[in-house]
Short mmCIF file of N, CA, C and O in Angstrom, two decimals:
data_model
loop_
_atom_site.label_atom_id
_atom_site.label_comp_id
_atom_site.label_asym_id
_atom_site.label_seq_id
_atom_site.Cartn_x
_atom_site.Cartn_y
_atom_site.Cartn_z
N MET A 472 -23.57 -9.29 11.31
CA MET A 472 -23.30 -7.94 11.22
C MET A 472 -22.44 -7.08 12.67
O MET A 472 -23.53 -6.91 13.37
N MET A 473 -21.62 -6.66 12.00
CA MET A 473 -20.80 -5.86 13.02
C MET A 473 -21.54 -4.35 13.40
O MET A 473 -22.76 -3.85 12.09
N ASN A 474 -21.95 -3.54 14.20
CA ASN A 474 -23.40 -1.72 14.05
C ASN A 474 -22.01 -1.18 13.34
O ASN A 474 -20.78 -1.05 13.16
N LYS A 475 -22.22 -0.07 14.02
CA LYS A 475 -21.22 1.33 13.40
C LYS A 475 -19.85 1.22 14.57
O LYS A 475 -19.16 1.00 13.21
N GLN A 476 -20.07 1.08 15.40
CA GLN A 476 -19.15 1.04 16.35
C GLN A 476 -17.79 0.13 15.83
O GLN A 476 -16.79 0.60 15.79
N GLN A 477 -18.37 -1.13 15.81
CA GLN A 477 -17.65 -2.50 15.59
C GLN A 477 -17.14 -2.35 14.14
O GLN A 477 -16.06 -2.30 14.27
N THR A 478 -17.78 -0.89 13.39
CA THR A 478 -17.15 -1.64 12.07
C THR A 478 -15.78 -0.76 11.78
O THR A 478 -15.15 -0.84 11.10
N ASP A 479 -16.65 0.57 12.50
CA ASP A 479 -15.37 1.46 12.71
C ASP A 479 -13.86 1.33 13.37
O ASP A 479 -13.02 1.58 13.02
N GLN A 480 -14.35 0.48 14.43
CA GLN A 480 -13.28 -0.24 15.07
C GLN A 480 -12.10 -0.96 13.98
O GLN A 480 -10.92 -0.81 14.50
N LYS A 481 -12.85 -1.58 13.16
CA LYS A 481 -12.29 -3.42 12.57
C LYS A 481 -11.70 -1.77 11.53
O LYS A 481 -9.95 -2.42 11.48
N ILE A 482 -11.91 -0.97 11.28
CA ILE A 482 -11.52 -0.40 10.02
C ILE A 482 -10.21 0.43 10.62
O ILE A 482 -9.46 0.46 9.60
N GLN A 483 -10.50 0.82 11.67
CA GLN A 483 -9.42 1.73 12.08
C GLN A 483 -8.02 0.65 11.96
O GLN A 483 -6.67 1.23 12.36
N THR A 484 -8.38 -0.50 13.01
CA THR A 484 -6.94 -1.31 12.95
C THR A 484 -6.55 -1.66 11.95
O THR A 484 -5.51 -2.26 11.69
N LEU A 485 -7.22 -1.73 10.62
CA LEU A 485 -6.66 -2.15 10.13
C LEU A 485 -6.32 -0.87 9.15
O LEU A 485 -5.13 -1.54 8.52
N LEU A 486 -6.38 0.08 9.29
CA LEU A 486 -5.58 1.30 8.41
C LEU A 486 -4.27 1.42 9.29
O LEU A 486 -3.69 1.83 9.01
N GLN A 487 -4.27 1.24 10.39
CA GLN A 487 -3.02 1.19 10.91
C GLN A 487 -2.07 0.21 10.86
O GLN A 487 -0.69 0.35 10.70
N ALA A 488 -3.10 -1.20 10.80
CA ALA A 488 -1.87 -1.80 10.17
C ALA A 488 -1.59 -1.49 8.45
O ALA A 488 0.44 -2.14 8.02
N MET A 489 -1.81 -1.59 7.82
CA MET A 489 -1.89 -1.11 6.49
C MET A 489 -0.69 -0.04 6.51
O MET A 489 0.37 -0.20 5.86
N SER A 490 -1.04 0.89 7.62
CA SER A 490 0.19 2.38 7.47
C SER A 490 1.49 1.58 7.79
O SER A 490 2.40 1.89 7.01
N LYS A 491 1.48 0.98 8.57
CA LYS A 491 3.01 -0.08 9.20
C LYS A 491 3.04 -0.18 7.92
O LYS A 491 3.99 -0.81 8.14
N ALA A 492 2.88 -1.49 7.26
CA ALA A 492 2.95 -2.34 6.05
C ALA A 492 3.67 -1.57 5.16
O ALA A 492 4.18 -1.78 4.58
N ILE A 493 2.79 -0.35 4.60
CA ILE A 493 3.19 1.17 3.73
C ILE A 493 5.02 1.07 4.04
O ILE A 493 5.67 1.00 3.11
N GLU A 494 4.93 1.61 5.39
CA GLU A 494 6.46 1.86 5.66
C GLU A 494 7.50 0.61 6.05
O GLU A 494 8.00 1.19 5.16
N GLU A 495 6.77 -0.19 6.20
CA GLU A 495 7.86 -1.59 5.78
C GLU A 495 7.94 -2.07 4.34
O GLU A 495 8.69 -3.35 3.94
N GLN A 496 7.10 -1.59 3.55
CA GLN A 496 6.64 -2.30 1.93
C GLN A 496 6.71 -3.94 2.56
O GLN A 496 7.38 -4.31 2.42
N GLN A 497 5.90 -3.73 2.96
CA GLN A 497 5.53 -5.04 2.88
C GLN A 497 4.16 -5.20 1.64
O GLN A 497 3.20 -5.72 2.90
N TRP A 498 4.31 -5.76 0.73
CA TRP A 498 3.66 -5.39 0.09
C TRP A 498 2.39 -6.68 0.41
O TRP A 498 1.38 -6.44 -0.29
N GLN A 499 2.48 -8.07 0.62
CA GLN A 499 1.08 -8.70 0.00
C GLN A 499 0.68 -8.50 1.82
O GLN A 499 -0.77 -8.48 1.36
N HIS A 500 0.88 -8.30 2.72
CA HIS A 500 0.65 -7.50 3.70
C HIS A 500 -0.77 -6.64 3.15
O HIS A 500 -1.86 -6.70 4.24
N ILE A 501 0.36 -5.43 2.69
CA ILE A 501 -1.49 -4.36 1.98
C ILE A 501 -2.03 -4.83 1.45
O ILE A 501 -3.33 -4.98 1.75
N ARG A 502 -1.98 -5.74 0.87
CA ARG A 502 -2.87 -6.48 -0.33
C ARG A 502 -3.67 -7.06 0.66
O ARG A 502 -4.96 -6.71 0.08
N HIS A 503 -3.65 -8.00 1.96
CA HIS A 503 -4.59 -8.90 2.14
C HIS A 503 -4.75 -7.73 3.07
O HIS A 503 -6.38 -8.00 3.12
N PHE A 504 -5.00 -6.75 3.81
CA PHE A 504 -5.76 -5.58 4.66
C PHE A 504 -6.71 -4.12 3.81
O PHE A 504 -7.90 -4.65 4.09
N ASP A 505 -6.10 -4.08 2.42
CA ASP A 505 -7.20 -4.00 1.54
C ASP A 505 -8.04 -4.87 1.32
O ASP A 505 -9.43 -4.38 1.01
N GLN A 506 -8.02 -6.42 0.86
CA GLN A 506 -8.65 -6.60 0.78
C GLN A 506 -10.56 -6.96 2.21
O GLN A 506 -11.14 -6.98 1.58
N GLN A 507 -9.77 -7.19 3.55
CA GLN A 507 -10.64 -7.05 4.21
C GLN A 507 -10.76 -6.16 4.15
O GLN A 507 -12.33 -5.84 4.39
N LEU A 508 -10.17 -5.03 4.39
CA LEU A 508 -11.07 -3.56 4.25
C LEU A 508 -12.55 -3.04 3.75
O LEU A 508 -13.55 -2.89 3.31
N MET A 509 -12.14 -3.67 2.50
CA MET A 509 -12.39 -3.51 0.94
C MET A 509 -14.27 -4.89 1.07
O MET A 509 -15.24 -4.23 1.43
N GLN A 510 -13.82 -5.70 2.25
CA GLN A 510 -15.50 -6.68 2.34
C GLN A 510 -15.59 -5.87 3.28
O GLN A 510 -17.08 -6.40 3.71
N ILE A 511 -15.35 -5.34 4.84
CA ILE A 511 -15.76 -5.03 5.63
C ILE A 511 -16.92 -3.53 5.37
O ILE A 511 -18.43 -3.96 5.56
N LEU A 512 -16.26 -2.38 4.23
CA LEU A 512 -16.45 -2.20 4.13
C LEU A 512 -18.41 -2.08 2.82
O LEU A 512 -19.51 -1.85 3.02
N ASN A 513 -17.76 -3.71 2.05
CA ASN A 513 -19.36 -3.65 1.17
C ASN A 513 -20.24 -4.40 2.42
O ASN A 513 -21.12 -4.46 2.05
N GLU A 514 -19.62 -4.96 3.34
CA GLU A 514 -21.03 -5.71 4.04
C GLU A 514 -21.28 -4.26 4.92
O GLU A 514 -22.74 -4.60 5.42
N ALA A 515 -20.73 -3.15 5.26
CA ALA A 515 -21.08 -1.81 6.18
C ALA A 515 -22.54 -1.63 4.87
O ALA A 515 -23.62 -1.16 5.44
N LYS A 516 -22.06 -1.63 3.64
CA LYS A 516 -23.09 -0.73 2.58
C LYS A 516 -24.59 -1.69 3.11
O LYS A 516 -25.50 -1.03 2.60
N LEU A 517 -24.54 -2.83 3.35
CA LEU A 517 -25.89 -3.14 3.82
C LEU A 517 -27.17 -3.24 5.31
O LEU A 517 -27.38 -3.34 5.04
N ALA A 518 -25.60 -2.40 5.68
CA ALA A 518 -26.33 -2.18 7.03
C ALA A 518 -27.36 -0.67 7.02
O ALA A 518 -27.58 -0.27 6.34
N PRO A 519 -28.26 -0.56 8.69
CA PRO A 519 -29.24 0.19 8.35
C PRO A 519 -28.58 1.93 8.69
O PRO A 519 -29.35 2.43 8.16
N TRP A 520 -27.73 1.15 9.43
CA TRP A 520 -27.10 2.95 9.84
C TRP A 520 -25.74 3.32 8.68
O TRP A 520 -25.56 4.53 8.67
N TYR A 521 -25.67 2.56 7.75
CA TYR A 521 -24.59 2.86 6.45
C TYR A 521 -24.90 4.33 6.01
O TYR A 521 -24.47 5.12 5.32
N PRO A 522 -26.20 4.59 6.31
CA PRO A 522 -26.19 6.20 5.14
C PRO A 522 -25.88 6.73 5.76
O PRO A 522 -25.70 8.37 5.66
N SER A 523 -26.59 7.36 7.36
CA SER A 523 -25.93 8.04 8.35
C SER A 523 -24.44 7.85 8.27
O SER A 523 -23.62 8.97 9.65
N TRP A 524 -23.40 7.07 7.71
CA TRP A 524 -21.91 7.24 7.99
C TRP A 524 -21.47 7.51 6.97
O TRP A 524 -20.61 7.19 6.82
N GLN A 525 -22.07 8.21 5.89
CA GLN A 525 -20.92 8.68 4.75
C GLN A 525 -20.37 9.83 5.08
O GLN A 525 -19.23 9.85 4.41
N SER A 526 -20.55 10.59 6.28
CA SER A 526 -19.19 11.20 6.37
C SER A 526 -17.72 10.98 6.41
O SER A 526 -16.76 11.33 6.47
N ARG A 527 -18.46 9.29 7.05
CA ARG A 527 -17.34 8.95 8.21
C ARG A 527 -16.41 8.21 6.38
O ARG A 527 -15.25 7.90 6.30
N VAL A 528 -17.26 7.36 5.19
CA VAL A 528 -17.18 6.90 4.44
C VAL A 528 -16.48 8.01 3.29
O VAL A 528 -14.74 7.44 3.11
N ARG A 529 -16.60 9.28 4.20
CA ARG A 529 -15.85 10.87 2.98
C ARG A 529 -13.75 10.36 3.40
O ARG A 529 -13.21 10.71 2.36
N GLU A 530 -14.10 10.36 4.85
CA GLU A 530 -12.86 10.86 5.65
C GLU A 530 -11.59 9.03 5.67
O GLU A 530 -11.11 9.46 4.91
N LEU A 531 -12.57 8.00 5.46
CA LEU A 531 -11.82 6.90 4.91
C LEU A 531 -11.43 7.05 3.31
O LEU A 531 -9.94 6.43 3.25
N LYS A 532 -12.02 7.08 2.25
CA LYS A 532 -11.68 7.12 0.77
C LYS A 532 -10.24 8.45 1.17
O LYS A 532 -10.11 8.22 0.46
N GLY A 533 -10.79 9.75 2.25
CA GLY A 533 -8.92 10.71 2.10
C GLY A 533 -8.07 10.00 2.50
O GLY A 533 -7.16 9.78 2.30
N GLU A 534 -8.59 8.98 3.56
CA GLU A 534 -6.76 8.26 4.35
C GLU A 534 -6.54 7.08 3.22
O GLU A 534 -5.40 7.25 2.59
N TYR A 535 -7.22 6.93 2.96
CA TYR A 535 -6.82 5.67 1.49
C TYR A 535 -5.90 6.48 0.06
O TYR A 535 -5.76 5.52 0.19
N SER A 536 -6.38 7.71 -0.09
CA SER A 536 -5.77 8.53 -1.18
C SER A 536 -4.30 8.45 -0.57
O SER A 536 -3.82 8.26 -1.86
N HIS A 537 -4.36 9.43 0.58
CA HIS A 537 -3.31 9.49 1.19
C HIS A 537 -2.26 8.02 0.94
O HIS A 537 -0.86 8.31 0.52
N PHE A 538 -2.60 6.76 1.76
CA PHE A 538 -1.91 4.95 1.42
C PHE A 538 -1.97 5.06 -0.13
O PHE A 538 -0.84 4.65 -0.54
N LEU A 539 -2.75 5.21 -1.04
CA LEU A 539 -1.86 5.17 -2.48
C LEU A 539 -1.03 6.45 -2.93
O LEU A 539 -0.41 5.44 -3.76
N ALA A 540 -0.74 7.44 -3.04
CA ALA A 540 0.14 8.16 -2.96
C ALA A 540 1.22 7.86 -2.24
O ALA A 540 2.06 7.87 -3.33
N LEU A 541 1.09 7.37 -1.39
CA LEU A 541 2.50 7.03 -0.51
C LEU A 541 3.19 5.63 -1.05
O LEU A 541 4.60 5.60 -0.81
N ILE A 542 2.03 4.62 -1.64
CA ILE A 542 2.32 3.55 -2.28
C ILE A 542 2.94 3.89 -3.26
O ILE A 542 3.71 3.17 -3.89
N ASN A 543 2.51 4.45 -4.88
CA ASN A 543 2.69 5.33 -5.35
C ASN A 543 4.05 5.42 -5.65
O ASN A 543 4.64 5.71 -6.36
N ALA A 544 4.75 6.83 -4.39
CA ALA A 544 6.31 7.40 -4.59
C ALA A 544 6.12 6.59 -4.12
O ALA A 544 8.10 6.21 -4.55
N GLN A 545 6.32 5.61 -3.16
CA GLN A 545 7.86 4.30 -3.19
C GLN A 545 7.86 3.10 -4.78
O GLN A 545 9.08 3.13 -4.67
N LYS A 546 6.95 3.05 -4.84
CA LYS A 546 7.16 2.00 -6.10
C LYS A 546 8.32 3.23 -8.03
O LYS A 546 8.66 2.58 -8.26
N ASN A 547 7.87 4.21 -7.55
CA ASN A 547 8.37 5.61 -8.56
C ASN A 547 10.01 5.15 -7.60
O ASN A 547 10.55 5.39 -8.44
N GLU A 548 10.26 5.32 -6.49
CA GLU A 548 11.68 4.73 -5.92
C GLU A 548 12.22 4.21 -5.57
O GLU A 548 13.31 3.80 -6.78
N LEU A 549 11.48 3.07 -6.34
CA LEU A 549 12.31 2.08 -6.26
C LEU A 549 12.36 1.81 -7.42
O LEU A 549 13.54 1.18 -8.21
N GLN A 550 11.55 1.96 -8.14
CA GLN A 550 12.04 1.94 -10.20
C GLN A 550 13.16 3.53 -10.42
O GLN A 550 13.72 1.89 -11.17
N THR A 551 13.23 4.29 -9.99
CA THR A 551 14.54 4.87 -10.38
C THR A 551 15.18 3.81 -9.44
O THR A 551 16.83 4.18 -10.03
N ARG A 552 15.72 3.58 -8.42
CA ARG A 552 16.73 2.73 -7.51
C ARG A 552 16.89 1.77 -8.81
O ARG A 552 18.22 1.33 -9.06
N MET A 553 16.20 0.83 -9.57
CA MET A 553 16.20 0.10 -10.22
C MET A 553 17.56 0.34 -11.82
O MET A 553 17.80 -0.65 -12.41
N GLN A 554 16.73 1.89 -12.10
CA GLN A 554 17.06 1.55 -13.44
C GLN A 554 18.77 2.01 -13.13
O GLN A 554 19.61 1.69 -13.90
N GLN A 555 19.02 2.32 -11.95
CA GLN A 555 20.44 3.17 -11.44
C GLN A 555 21.04 1.63 -11.65
O GLN A 555 22.10 1.67 -12.20
N HIS A 556 21.22 1.04 -10.61
CA HIS A 556 20.49 -0.23 -10.71
C HIS A 556 21.55 -0.42 -12.05
O HIS A 556 22.69 -1.60 -12.28
N GLN A 557 20.65 -0.95 -13.09
CA GLN A 557 21.21 -1.30 -14.06
C GLN A 557 22.32 -0.51 -14.67
O GLN A 557 22.89 -1.64 -15.69
N LYS A 558 22.01 1.04 -14.83
CA LYS A 558 23.06 1.93 -16.19
C LYS A 558 24.36 1.38 -14.90
O LYS A 558 25.02 0.76 -15.44
N ASP A 559 24.59 1.19 -13.29
CA ASP A 559 25.64 0.57 -12.65
C ASP A 559 26.49 -0.55 -13.32
O ASP A 559 27.29 -0.68 -13.77
N ARG A 560 25.31 -1.88 -13.43
CA ARG A 560 25.51 -2.66 -13.58
C ARG A 560 26.35 -2.60 -15.29
O ARG A 560 27.22 -3.42 -15.19
N ASP A 561 25.56 -2.02 -16.19
CA ASP A 561 25.79 -2.54 -17.42
C ASP A 561 27.22 -1.45 -17.60
O ASP A 561 27.97 -2.04 -18.45
N GLY A 562 27.61 -0.71 -16.89
CA GLY A 562 28.78 0.26 -17.01
C GLY A 562 30.19 -0.62 -16.75
O GLY A 562 30.71 -0.64 -16.90
N ILE A 563 29.23 -1.12 -15.18
CA ILE A 563 30.16 -2.15 -15.19
C ILE A 563 31.10 -3.17 -15.41
O ILE A 563 32.07 -3.95 -15.68
N ILE A 564 29.77 -4.13 -16.22
CA ILE A 564 30.38 -5.04 -17.27
C ILE A 564 30.80 -4.45 -18.22
O ILE A 564 31.99 -5.68 -19.22
N ALA A 565 30.71 -2.93 -19.39
CA ALA A 565 31.32 -2.47 -20.27
C ALA A 565 32.22 -2.48 -19.68
O ALA A 565 33.79 -2.82 -20.74
N TYR A 566 32.96 -1.58 -18.68
CA TYR A 566 34.62 -1.49 -17.86
C TYR A 566 34.88 -3.34 -17.43
O TYR A 566 36.09 -2.77 -18.59
N LYS A 567 34.46 -3.61 -17.00
CA LYS A 567 35.03 -4.84 -17.04
C LYS A 567 35.41 -5.41 -18.69
O LYS A 567 37.02 -6.36 -18.85
N GLN A 568 34.27 -5.39 -19.40
CA GLN A 568 34.98 -6.04 -20.60
C GLN A 568 35.98 -5.22 -21.36
O GLN A 568 37.33 -6.19 -22.41
N PHE A 569 35.71 -3.82 -21.02
CA PHE A 569 37.48 -3.25 -21.33
C PHE A 569 38.39 -3.29 -21.23
O PHE A 569 39.67 -3.25 -21.58
N THR A 570 38.58 -3.58 -19.77
CA THR A 570 40.13 -3.65 -19.43
C THR A 570 40.22 -5.37 -19.91
O THR A 570 41.58 -5.64 -19.73
N ASP A 571 39.45 -5.68 -19.56
CA ASP A 571 39.94 -7.76 -19.98
C ASP A 571 40.45 -7.81 -21.37
O ASP A 571 41.53 -8.29 -21.45
N GLY A 572 39.62 -6.98 -22.22
CA GLY A 572 40.15 -6.63 -23.38
C GLY A 572 41.98 -6.17 -23.98
O GLY A 572 42.77 -6.33 -24.35
N ALA A 573 42.21 -5.32 -22.74
CA ALA A 573 43.50 -4.47 -22.82
C ALA A 573 44.62 -5.06 -21.91
O ALA A 573 46.18 -4.76 -22.28
N ARG A 574 44.41 -6.09 -22.09
CA ARG A 574 45.71 -6.76 -21.28
C ARG A 574 45.86 -7.84 -22.33
O ARG A 574 45.90 -8.04 -23.18
#
């Protein structure tokens, strides 16, 4: 089991990696880092020092909430682009059918 400092260092490394993966929209990496983070936090809950670490846990929850907001914003942006692409595609197909029929 890691001590408090080792746990915090490992979490910081994962949060930095997760932030980069979010920026680069590397969804599989985000999922992997998230799973690692949850595993570390679950192990930390068993440590004798965990009760004194509650302020750090609150900070981590805030950072994690920020990441979730970024991911949701990217998801919404992607959905909007996909909907616009579908509308554009439907319009192109209709125009092609119209111009092919006008010949």
